[in-house]
Coordinates of C-alpha atoms in Angstrom, one line a residue:
Chain N
M5 CA -4.2 -59.9 -16.8
K6 CA -0.9 -59.3 -19.3
S7 CA -0.3 -62.7 -18.9
V8 CA -4.0 -64.2 -21.2
K9 CA -3.2 -61.4 -23.3
M10 CA 0.0 -62.6 -24.3
K11 CA -1.2 -66.2 -24.5
L12 CA -4.1 -65.0 -26.2
R13 CA -1.4 -63.1 -28.6
R14 CA 0.9 -65.7 -28.9
T15 CA -1.9 -68.0 -29.6
F16 CA -3.0 -66.5 -32.6
S17 CA 0.1 -66.0 -34.1
A18 CA 0.4 -69.3 -33.9
L19 CA -2.3 -69.8 -36.1
L20 CA -1.6 -68.2 -38.0
L21 CA 1.7 -69.8 -38.6
R22 CA 0.4 -72.7 -39.4
F23 CA -2.3 -71.2 -41.4
A24 CA 0.7 -70.2 -43.9
G25 CA 2.6 -73.3 -43.7
T26 CA -0.6 -76.0 -44.2
I27 CA -0.9 -73.4 -48.0
F28 CA 2.3 -72.6 -48.1
L29 CA 2.6 -76.5 -48.1
L30 CA -0.7 -77.2 -50.2
V31 CA 1.5 -74.6 -53.1
L32 CA 4.8 -76.5 -52.5
T33 CA 3.0 -79.8 -53.5
K34 CA 1.1 -78.6 -56.3
I35 CA 4.8 -77.3 -57.7
I36 CA 6.4 -80.3 -57.7
L37 CA 3.7 -81.9 -58.5
A38 CA 3.2 -79.4 -62.1
H39 CA 6.8 -79.8 -62.2
Y40 CA 7.2 -83.5 -62.8
K41 CA 3.9 -83.7 -64.4
L42 CA 2.7 -86.2 -62.3
K43 CA -1.2 -85.3 -62.9
N44 CA -2.4 -88.8 -61.4
L45 CA -5.6 -87.5 -59.9
H46 CA -5.1 -90.2 -56.9
T47 CA -1.9 -89.0 -55.5
D48 CA -2.9 -85.4 -56.2
F49 CA -6.3 -86.9 -53.4
F50 CA -4.1 -88.5 -51.5
V51 CA -1.6 -85.9 -51.0
Y52 CA -4.7 -83.1 -50.3
L53 CA -6.4 -85.4 -48.1
T54 CA -3.4 -86.1 -45.6
F55 CA -2.2 -82.0 -46.0
S56 CA -6.8 -80.9 -45.0
F57 CA -6.5 -83.3 -41.8
I58 CA -2.9 -81.8 -40.5
A59 CA -4.4 -78.9 -40.8
L60 CA -7.9 -79.7 -39.9
F61 CA -6.0 -81.0 -36.5
L62 CA -4.2 -78.5 -36.2
T63 CA -6.9 -75.4 -35.9
F64 CA -9.3 -77.8 -33.8
R65 CA -6.7 -77.9 -31.0
L66 CA -5.8 -74.4 -31.5
Y67 CA -10.0 -73.2 -31.0
K68 CA -9.7 -75.6 -27.7
K69 CA -6.4 -73.4 -26.7
L70 CA -8.4 -70.4 -27.5
S71 CA -11.3 -71.6 -25.9
N72 CA -10.1 -72.4 -22.8
I73 CA -8.0 -69.1 -22.3
I74 CA -11.3 -67.0 -23.4
N75 CA -13.3 -69.1 -20.7
E76 CA -9.4 -68.3 -18.3
L77 CA -10.4 -64.7 -19.0
H78 CA -14.8 -64.7 -18.3
E79 CA -13.8 -67.3 -15.2
K80 CA -11.0 -63.5 -14.1
S81 CA -13.4 -61.0 -14.9
L82 CA -16.4 -62.5 -13.0
W83 CA -13.7 -63.1 -9.9
L84 CA -13.2 -59.3 -10.2
D85 CA -16.1 -57.9 -10.8
A86 CA -17.4 -60.2 -7.9
L87 CA -14.4 -58.5 -5.3
L88 CA -15.3 -54.9 -6.8
D89 CA -18.4 -55.9 -5.8
S90 CA -18.0 -57.2 -2.4
S91 CA -16.1 -54.2 -1.0
N92 CA -16.6 -51.6 1.1
Y93 CA -14.6 -49.2 -0.2
S94 CA -16.6 -47.1 -3.4
V95 CA -14.4 -47.7 -6.9
I96 CA -16.0 -45.1 -9.4
S97 CA -13.5 -44.9 -12.4
A98 CA -13.9 -42.4 -15.8
T99 CA -13.2 -41.7 -18.3
P100 CA -10.1 -39.1 -19.1
N101 CA -12.7 -36.1 -19.9
G102 CA -14.9 -37.1 -17.3
I103 CA -17.6 -38.8 -17.3
I104 CA -18.4 -42.2 -15.4
S105 CA -17.4 -45.3 -16.8
T106 CA -17.6 -47.9 -13.6
F107 CA -19.5 -47.2 -10.1
N108 CA -19.2 -50.4 -8.1
A109 CA -21.3 -51.8 -5.5
G110 CA -19.7 -50.2 -2.5
A111 CA -20.6 -46.8 -4.9
E112 CA -24.2 -47.9 -5.4
K113 CA -24.4 -48.3 -1.2
L114 CA -22.3 -45.5 0.1
L115 CA -23.7 -42.9 -2.0
G116 CA -26.9 -44.4 -2.8
Y117 CA -26.8 -44.4 -7.1
K118 CA -27.5 -46.9 -9.2
S119 CA -24.9 -47.0 -11.6
S120 CA -27.1 -47.0 -14.6
E121 CA -28.1 -43.1 -12.9
V122 CA -23.9 -42.2 -13.5
I123 CA -22.4 -44.6 -15.9
G124 CA -21.8 -42.5 -18.9
K125 CA -23.5 -39.4 -17.4
V126 CA -22.5 -37.6 -14.5
T127 CA -18.6 -36.3 -13.5
P128 CA -18.1 -37.7 -10.3
A129 CA -17.6 -34.1 -9.0
I130 CA -21.1 -33.9 -8.7
L131 CA -20.5 -36.1 -5.3
H132 CA -18.3 -33.4 -3.5
D133 CA -18.8 -30.2 -2.4
L134 CA -17.8 -27.5 -4.2
N135 CA -16.4 -25.3 -1.5
E136 CA -13.2 -28.0 -0.9
V137 CA -12.6 -28.0 -4.5
V138 CA -12.5 -24.5 -5.4
E139 CA -9.8 -24.8 -2.0
R140 CA -8.4 -28.4 -3.2
S141 CA -7.9 -26.0 -6.4
K142 CA -6.0 -23.3 -4.9
V143 CA -4.3 -25.5 -2.5
L144 CA -3.3 -27.7 -6.1
S145 CA -2.5 -25.0 -8.0
K146 CA 0.6 -23.4 -6.0
E147 CA 1.5 -27.1 -5.3
L148 CA 1.5 -27.6 -8.8
G149 CA 2.7 -24.2 -9.8
K150 CA 0.0 -24.0 -12.7
N151 CA -3.4 -23.4 -12.9
I152 CA -5.8 -25.8 -11.8
E153 CA -9.3 -25.2 -12.4
P154 CA -12.2 -26.1 -9.9
G155 CA -13.5 -29.2 -12.0
F156 CA -12.7 -32.8 -12.3
D157 CA -8.7 -31.7 -12.6
V158 CA -8.7 -31.2 -9.8
F159 CA -9.1 -34.8 -8.3
V160 CA -6.7 -36.1 -11.2
E161 CA -4.5 -34.1 -12.1
K162 CA -2.0 -35.6 -9.2
A163 CA -3.3 -38.9 -10.6
K164 CA -1.9 -37.7 -14.7
S165 CA 2.0 -37.0 -13.6
G166 CA 1.9 -40.6 -11.7
I167 CA 1.9 -38.9 -8.4
P168 CA -0.4 -40.9 -5.7
D169 CA -3.3 -38.7 -4.2
M170 CA -4.9 -39.9 -1.7
N171 CA -6.8 -37.2 0.3
E172 CA -9.7 -36.8 2.7
W173 CA -12.9 -34.9 1.0
T174 CA -16.5 -35.4 2.0
Y175 CA -19.5 -37.3 -0.3
I176 CA -22.2 -36.3 -0.8
R177 CA -24.7 -38.9 -1.3
K178 CA -27.6 -38.6 -3.2
N179 CA -30.5 -37.5 -0.3
G180 CA -27.5 -35.3 0.2
E181 CA -26.4 -36.8 2.8
R182 CA -22.2 -36.0 3.5
F183 CA -19.9 -38.1 4.8
P184 CA -16.1 -38.7 5.3
V185 CA -13.8 -40.1 2.8
R186 CA -10.3 -41.0 2.2
L187 CA -10.3 -41.1 -2.2
C188 CA -7.0 -42.8 -3.9
V189 CA -6.7 -41.8 -7.3
T190 CA -5.1 -43.7 -9.5
A191 CA -4.6 -43.3 -13.6
I192 CA -5.1 -46.1 -15.7
R193 CA -3.2 -46.4 -19.1
D194 CA -2.9 -49.2 -21.4
S195 CA 0.8 -50.9 -22.8
N196 CA 0.8 -47.9 -24.9
N197 CA 0.8 -45.2 -22.0
E198 CA -2.0 -44.0 -23.4
L199 CA -5.0 -42.6 -20.4
M200 CA -7.6 -44.9 -20.2
G201 CA -9.2 -43.1 -17.1
F202 CA -9.1 -43.3 -13.8
V203 CA -10.1 -45.1 -10.8
G204 CA -10.5 -43.9 -8.0
I205 CA -11.2 -45.9 -4.5
A206 CA -12.5 -44.1 -1.3
E207 CA -12.9 -45.4 1.8
D208 CA -16.2 -44.6 4.0
L209 CA -14.5 -42.4 7.6
T210 CA -17.6 -42.0 9.2
E211 CA -17.0 -44.7 11.3
Y212 CA -13.3 -43.9 11.9
K213 CA -13.7 -40.3 12.4
K214 CA -15.9 -40.8 15.9
L215 CA -13.7 -43.1 16.8
S216 CA -10.9 -41.3 16.8
A217 CA -12.7 -38.5 18.4
T218 CA -14.0 -40.9 21.3
V219 CA -10.4 -42.2 21.6
D220 CA -9.0 -38.8 21.8
T221 CA -11.9 -37.6 25.1
Q222 CA -10.7 -40.1 26.2
K223 CA -7.0 -40.1 26.2
A224 CA -7.4 -36.1 27.3
N225 CA -9.3 -37.2 30.6
M226 CA -7.2 -40.2 31.6
L227 CA -4.3 -37.7 31.4
N228 CA -6.7 -35.6 33.5
S229 CA -7.5 -38.5 36.1
A230 CA -3.7 -39.6 35.9
K231 CA -2.6 -35.7 36.2
F232 CA -5.4 -35.5 39.1
S233 CA -3.5 -38.6 40.9
I234 CA -0.6 -36.9 41.2
L235 CA -2.4 -34.2 42.9
G236 CA -4.4 -36.3 45.1
E237 CA -1.3 -37.6 46.4
M238 CA 0.2 -34.4 47.6
A239 CA -2.8 -33.4 48.7
G240 CA -2.4 -33.7 52.6
G241 CA 0.9 -31.5 52.0
I242 CA -0.9 -29.5 50.4
A243 CA -3.3 -29.2 53.2
H244 CA -0.8 -28.8 55.5
E245 CA 1.6 -25.6 53.3
I246 CA -1.8 -23.9 53.6
N247 CA -2.8 -24.3 57.4
T248 CA 0.5 -23.6 58.2
P249 CA 0.3 -20.0 56.8
L250 CA -2.9 -19.0 58.0
A251 CA -1.8 -20.5 61.3
I252 CA 1.1 -17.7 61.5
I253 CA -1.5 -15.0 59.7
S254 CA -4.5 -15.6 61.7
G255 CA -1.7 -15.8 65.1
K256 CA -0.4 -12.3 64.2
A257 CA -3.9 -11.2 63.7
S258 CA -4.2 -12.4 67.1
V259 CA -0.7 -10.6 68.2
L260 CA -1.4 -7.9 67.4
I261 CA -5.4 -7.3 68.3
E262 CA -3.7 -7.7 71.8
R263 CA -0.2 -5.6 71.7
I264 CA -2.8 -3.0 70.1
S265 CA -5.8 -3.5 72.6
S266 CA -3.1 -3.2 75.4
E267 CA -2.0 0.1 74.2
K268 CA 2.1 -1.9 74.3
G269 CA 4.7 -1.8 71.4
N270 CA 5.0 0.6 69.1
A271 CA 4.6 1.7 64.9
D272 CA 7.3 -0.5 64.4
E273 CA 6.6 -3.3 65.8
Y274 CA 3.0 -3.6 64.3
I275 CA 4.1 -2.7 60.8
D276 CA 7.0 -6.1 61.8
H277 CA 3.7 -7.5 61.7
L278 CA 2.1 -6.8 59.0
E279 CA 4.5 -7.4 56.2
K280 CA 4.8 -10.4 57.8
I281 CA 1.7 -11.2 57.2
K282 CA 1.3 -10.1 54.3
T283 CA 4.2 -12.2 52.9
T284 CA 2.8 -15.0 54.6
A285 CA -0.5 -14.2 52.7
N286 CA 1.8 -14.2 49.7
R287 CA 2.4 -17.9 50.1
I288 CA -0.4 -19.2 50.0
A289 CA -1.7 -17.0 47.2
K290 CA 1.3 -19.3 45.2
I291 CA 0.3 -22.5 46.3
V292 CA -3.2 -21.6 45.2
K293 CA -2.4 -20.1 42.2
G294 CA 0.1 -23.2 41.6
L295 CA -2.7 -25.5 42.2
R296 CA -5.4 -23.8 39.9
L297 CA -2.1 -24.0 37.1
F298 CA -2.0 -27.5 37.8
S299 CA -5.5 -28.9 37.4
R300 CA -6.2 -26.2 34.9
N301 CA -7.5 -28.1 31.8
S302 CA -3.7 -27.8 30.1
E303 CA -4.5 -30.3 26.6
K304 CA -4.6 -26.7 24.7
D305 CA -2.8 -25.0 25.7
P306 CA 0.1 -22.8 23.7
F307 CA 4.0 -24.5 24.1
N308 CA 5.9 -21.5 25.3
H309 CA 9.1 -19.9 26.5
T310 CA 9.6 -21.1 29.1
S311 CA 12.6 -21.5 31.8
L312 CA 12.3 -25.0 33.1
N313 CA 14.1 -23.5 37.0
Q314 CA 10.5 -21.8 37.4
I315 CA 8.6 -24.8 36.4
I316 CA 10.6 -27.3 38.8
E317 CA 10.2 -24.4 41.4
S318 CA 6.0 -24.4 40.5
S319 CA 5.9 -28.2 40.4
M320 CA 7.7 -28.2 43.6
D321 CA 5.8 -25.6 46.2
L322 CA 3.1 -28.6 45.1
C323 CA 5.1 -31.4 46.5
R324 CA 7.7 -30.2 48.9
E325 CA 5.1 -30.5 52.2
K326 CA 4.2 -34.6 51.3
L327 CA 8.7 -34.3 50.9
K328 CA 9.1 -32.6 54.2
Q329 CA 6.2 -35.2 56.2
Q330 CA 8.1 -38.5 54.7
G331 CA 11.3 -37.4 55.9
I332 CA 12.7 -36.7 52.4
K333 CA 15.6 -35.3 51.6
L334 CA 15.1 -32.8 48.7
N335 CA 18.6 -31.4 46.8
I336 CA 17.7 -29.1 43.9
S337 CA 20.7 -28.0 41.4
V338 CA 18.6 -26.6 38.8
D339 CA 20.9 -24.3 35.2
N340 CA 19.0 -20.6 35.0
S341 CA 19.5 -20.4 31.7
I342 CA 18.4 -23.6 30.2
F343 CA 14.7 -22.3 28.3
V344 CA 12.5 -24.5 27.2
N345 CA 9.3 -24.5 25.2
A346 CA 6.9 -26.3 26.4
R347 CA 3.6 -26.8 28.1
A348 CA 4.7 -26.2 31.6
V349 CA 2.1 -27.7 33.1
E350 CA 2.1 -30.9 31.5
I351 CA 5.9 -31.1 32.8
S352 CA 5.4 -30.4 35.8
Q353 CA 3.3 -33.1 35.8
V354 CA 6.0 -35.2 34.1
I355 CA 7.8 -34.4 38.0
M356 CA 5.2 -34.5 40.1
N357 CA 4.4 -38.1 39.2
L358 CA 8.3 -39.4 39.1
I359 CA 8.3 -37.8 42.6
G360 CA 5.9 -38.8 43.5
N361 CA 6.9 -42.6 42.1
S362 CA 9.8 -42.0 44.5
I363 CA 8.4 -41.0 47.9
D364 CA 6.9 -44.0 47.6
A365 CA 9.2 -46.8 46.3
I366 CA 11.6 -45.6 48.9
Q367 CA 9.5 -45.5 52.1
N368 CA 10.7 -48.8 54.2
I369 CA 14.2 -46.5 53.5
P370 CA 15.8 -45.2 56.5
E371 CA 17.8 -41.9 54.7
K372 CA 15.4 -41.2 51.6
W373 CA 17.0 -38.7 49.4
I374 CA 15.2 -37.6 45.7
D375 CA 17.9 -35.5 43.5
I376 CA 16.7 -33.3 40.6
E377 CA 19.2 -31.9 38.1
V378 CA 18.9 -30.3 35.3
F379 CA 22.0 -29.3 33.1
R380 CA 22.7 -29.1 29.3
T381 CA 23.5 -32.1 26.9
E382 CA 24.9 -31.1 23.5
K383 CA 21.5 -30.6 22.7
F384 CA 19.0 -30.6 24.8
A385 CA 18.2 -29.3 28.3
R386 CA 18.4 -33.1 30.5
V387 CA 15.9 -33.2 34.0
Q388 CA 17.0 -36.2 35.6
V389 CA 15.1 -37.6 38.9
T390 CA 17.1 -39.6 41.2
D391 CA 16.0 -41.3 44.4
C392 CA 18.0 -43.6 47.0
G393 CA 16.8 -46.6 45.9
D394 CA 19.0 -49.1 43.8
G395 CA 16.8 -49.2 40.6
I396 CA 14.3 -50.9 39.3
P397 CA 14.3 -55.8 38.8
H398 CA 15.2 -55.8 34.5
D399 CA 12.1 -57.4 34.0
V400 CA 9.6 -54.6 35.7
A401 CA 12.0 -52.1 34.1
A402 CA 11.1 -53.5 31.0
K403 CA 7.4 -53.0 31.4
I404 CA 7.3 -50.0 32.5
M405 CA 5.9 -48.5 30.8
T406 CA 3.5 -49.9 29.3
P407 CA 0.2 -49.0 30.2
F408 CA -1.7 -49.8 33.7
F409 CA 1.7 -51.6 34.3
T410 CA 1.9 -51.0 37.8
T411 CA 3.9 -52.3 40.3
K412 CA 1.9 -50.4 43.1
E413 CA -1.3 -51.8 45.3
I414 CA -4.6 -52.0 44.4
G415 CA -6.4 -48.4 44.5
K416 CA -3.0 -46.2 44.1
G417 CA -1.5 -46.6 41.7
T418 CA -3.8 -45.8 38.2
G419 CA -0.6 -47.9 35.8
L420 CA 0.1 -44.8 33.1
G421 CA 2.1 -42.7 34.9
L422 CA 5.0 -43.1 33.6
S423 CA 3.7 -44.3 30.1
I424 CA 1.5 -40.8 30.0
S425 CA 4.8 -38.8 31.2
K426 CA 6.4 -40.5 28.0
G427 CA 4.0 -39.4 25.7
I428 CA 4.0 -35.8 27.4
I429 CA 7.7 -35.2 26.7
E430 CA 7.8 -36.6 23.7
S431 CA 5.1 -34.9 22.2
H432 CA 7.1 -32.3 23.1
G433 CA 9.7 -33.0 20.8
G434 CA 12.4 -34.9 23.0
K435 CA 12.6 -38.3 25.1
F436 CA 12.1 -39.8 27.9
N437 CA 14.0 -42.9 29.8
Y438 CA 14.3 -45.1 32.9
D439 CA 18.5 -44.9 33.4
K440 CA 19.8 -48.6 33.7
N441 CA 23.0 -47.7 34.3
S442 CA 22.5 -45.8 37.0
K443 CA 23.1 -47.3 40.8
H444 CA 20.3 -45.0 42.4
T445 CA 17.1 -45.6 40.6
R446 CA 17.0 -42.3 38.1
F447 CA 15.4 -41.0 35.2
Y448 CA 15.3 -38.7 33.4
F449 CA 14.3 -36.6 29.8
D450 CA 15.8 -34.8 27.5
L451 CA 13.2 -31.7 26.0
P452 CA 14.7 -29.8 22.5
L453 CA 17.3 -26.4 24.4
V454 CA 15.8 -22.8 22.8
E455 CA 17.6 -19.5 23.6
A456 CA 17.7 -18.0 26.7
E457 CA 16.8 -15.0 24.9
K458 CA 13.2 -15.2 23.4
K459 CA 10.7 -14.5 24.5
S460 CA 7.2 -15.8 25.2
V461 CA 4.7 -16.2 22.4
A462 CA 1.6 -15.7 24.0
Chain A
M24 CA 1.9 -14.5 87.1
S25 CA 5.5 -14.7 89.1
L26 CA 4.9 -18.7 89.6
Q27 CA 4.3 -18.9 86.0
N28 CA 7.6 -17.1 85.0
T29 CA 9.8 -19.7 85.9
K30 CA 8.0 -21.8 83.7
K31 CA 9.1 -23.5 80.1
L32 CA 8.4 -23.5 76.9
L33 CA 10.2 -24.7 73.4
V34 CA 8.0 -24.8 70.8
V35 CA 9.4 -27.1 67.6
D36 CA 8.4 -26.1 64.2
D37 CA 10.4 -26.1 61.0
D38 CA 9.0 -23.2 59.8
E39 CA 10.6 -20.1 61.8
L40 CA 8.1 -17.5 60.7
M41 CA 4.9 -20.4 62.6
R42 CA 7.8 -20.6 65.3
E43 CA 7.8 -16.6 66.0
V44 CA 3.7 -16.1 66.1
I45 CA 3.2 -19.0 68.8
C46 CA 6.3 -17.3 70.9
D47 CA 4.5 -14.5 70.3
I48 CA 1.6 -15.8 72.0
F49 CA 2.8 -17.6 74.5
S50 CA 5.9 -14.5 75.2
D51 CA 4.3 -13.1 78.0
K52 CA 3.4 -16.8 79.7
F53 CA 6.3 -17.9 79.7
G54 CA 9.3 -16.8 82.0
K55 CA 11.8 -18.5 78.8
I56 CA 11.0 -19.6 75.7
F57 CA 13.3 -22.0 73.6
Q58 CA 13.1 -22.5 69.8
A59 CA 13.4 -25.7 67.8
E60 CA 13.8 -26.8 64.3
N61 CA 13.3 -30.9 64.8
G62 CA 12.0 -33.0 66.6
K63 CA 15.9 -33.5 67.1
I64 CA 17.0 -30.2 68.5
A65 CA 14.0 -30.2 70.3
F66 CA 14.8 -33.7 72.7
E67 CA 18.1 -32.3 73.4
I68 CA 17.1 -29.3 74.9
V69 CA 14.0 -31.1 76.2
K70 CA 17.2 -33.6 77.4
K71 CA 19.5 -30.5 79.1
E72 CA 16.1 -27.6 80.0
N73 CA 13.6 -28.7 82.6
I74 CA 11.3 -28.1 80.2
D75 CA 7.0 -27.5 80.7
I76 CA 5.2 -27.1 78.3
V77 CA 6.1 -28.4 74.6
M78 CA 4.8 -27.5 71.9
S79 CA 5.3 -28.9 68.3
D80 CA 4.3 -29.8 65.0
V81 CA 4.1 -33.6 63.5
R82 CA 5.3 -33.3 60.5
M83 CA 9.2 -31.8 60.3
P84 CA 11.6 -33.0 58.0
D85 CA 14.5 -34.4 60.3
G86 CA 12.4 -36.3 62.9
D87 CA 9.0 -35.4 62.8
G88 CA 6.4 -34.2 66.0
I89 CA 5.9 -38.7 66.3
E90 CA 9.8 -39.6 66.9
L91 CA 9.7 -36.6 69.3
A92 CA 6.7 -37.7 71.5
K93 CA 8.3 -41.1 71.2
N94 CA 11.0 -39.6 72.8
L95 CA 9.3 -37.9 75.2
L96 CA 8.2 -41.1 77.0
T97 CA 11.4 -42.4 77.4
L98 CA 12.4 -40.4 79.9
G99 CA 9.1 -41.9 82.3
T100 CA 8.6 -38.4 83.4
T101 CA 5.3 -35.8 84.2
R102 CA 7.1 -33.1 82.0
P103 CA 7.6 -32.1 79.9
K104 CA 3.3 -31.7 79.1
L105 CA 3.7 -32.3 75.4
F106 CA 0.7 -30.4 73.1
M107 CA 0.8 -31.1 68.7
C108 CA 0.0 -28.4 65.7
S109 CA -0.9 -30.3 63.0
G110 CA -1.4 -28.5 59.1
F111 CA -3.1 -32.0 57.7
N112 CA -4.2 -34.2 61.0
D113 CA -3.1 -37.6 60.7
L114 CA -3.0 -38.8 64.3
N115 CA -6.0 -40.9 65.1
P116 CA -7.1 -40.9 69.1
E117 CA -5.5 -44.0 69.6
M118 CA -2.4 -42.7 68.6
I119 CA -3.0 -39.8 70.6
S120 CA -3.7 -41.9 74.1
Q121 CA -1.0 -43.9 73.3
L122 CA 2.4 -40.8 72.8
K123 CA 0.3 -38.9 75.9
I124 CA -0.9 -36.2 74.0
I125 CA -2.2 -33.5 75.8
K126 CA -3.9 -31.7 72.3
V127 CA -3.8 -31.4 69.5
F128 CA -4.3 -27.7 67.4
E129 CA -5.0 -28.2 63.5
K130 CA -3.4 -25.0 61.7
P131 CA -5.1 -22.1 61.5
F132 CA -5.8 -22.2 65.4
D133 CA -7.7 -20.3 67.2
D134 CA -4.8 -18.5 69.8
K135 CA -6.6 -17.8 72.6
D136 CA -7.7 -21.8 72.6
M137 CA -4.5 -23.0 72.9
I138 CA -3.0 -20.4 75.9
Q139 CA -5.9 -21.6 77.6
S140 CA -5.6 -25.2 77.0
V141 CA -1.7 -25.3 77.8
L142 CA -2.1 -22.2 80.9
A143 CA -5.2 -25.2 82.6
T144 CA -1.5 -28.2 82.7
L145 CA 0.8 -25.6 84.4

């Protein structure tokens, strides 16, 4: 647009200059002729004719140039109109005092108004939810440090000062239906920086919102199924872990019955048996509690001030037995003073997932071990899980964090464990990594450290 | 009872309380009861002592019950008789007969059933 305007201006000044030049030449000739008293009608006429031709020729050339520019402009405006109307975005412009001045086909389609119903008649504020406008006026007033009345100013105040203003709003159709949009408002200024009006481009977010809700649900489902897949792997061990104390309780009870009914033993002996029954019942309770905690939907859990040691302990309650049956030696070295702000269940899920991977990977190694270490780095609490395997081949290591990538046989791995773990740790403001420099297979994650004294929020 | 008092039982379980319970159950049925916390130690005891009955857990670190059963087979003797006690049964009938396990008790087990089955083989 700018270039066309410039061309036009240049052409006009050229036209003026040449016209003035012609007049000047004519006058000059007249003066010369008068001076030498050459009042020869013939010469006079000839000179006039020549100059007139030149002037005509030049004017014609300029006219052609001008009409080309006008054509070009017209074509450009057609293109722009088509572009504006073919877009699915609602494009609405308004005058500086807030009266709609353009209303494209996208806006007609989205909002149900005809452009003739709104142009020159109403303010774009009628498309909005009043409550949202009032809310926004409060936020804006606070942000800009001056009172913004809930009205047209709410939409343009920022744009006026050249700040890009992009916000989510609810648009209201002519028939009263509501839908979410992302609206971007820009101020339009002329070459003298004089405010000409505002343009608001809005994108219908209905589908996007639906889609992101679906994605959120799917993500939550995925997280949950990955969690239960780990739990499934540990299930055999957990059953053993519960059945052994049950056998102890029922065995102790039988012994007590037999001792008491045959009047053998004494109170001290009975109490000893009973104490052991009690402790053993607690063993079961602890596992059940761990299971309940772990299987709960933790998605909306608050981040709590938790001892990392405690998280590891409760995770191990669920996989200790599995490790035992696989003949895997577990070494844990923790630092009791390390606290993090975390969703304990999610961190537990990450640890159990790493343990589960290790168990699968080291199956065929004769001397099996897994080390869990917790220590401080400069700013982070690091949890490091190392097993007796000798690392992951480079080409595989490059892909392990990719969702659905698995080297486990079909039906054994979901291919989600590591990518979900990475996601969990990152949502805690930490980092999850495979340590390619370690001699043995090692994964570690860092969580931001918090002070030990801080009490839990929940 | 005097006959049975010369009999020797070996209880193998990594869980100390579990061993204690089985010992309690059989305390007046055997002359001597030995304990081992894993299959390796158990096999050493079997080699030294003239054990009649082995009551072993299946899953244990450092030498599980299956390893112990295989080792017992290498002795080529009819004693000790092997019983197993499992928290999560992963022994199929074929394995049970191959390893010459008399019976597998599922935890939590019925102590009367256990006593009866064991005494029947003495």
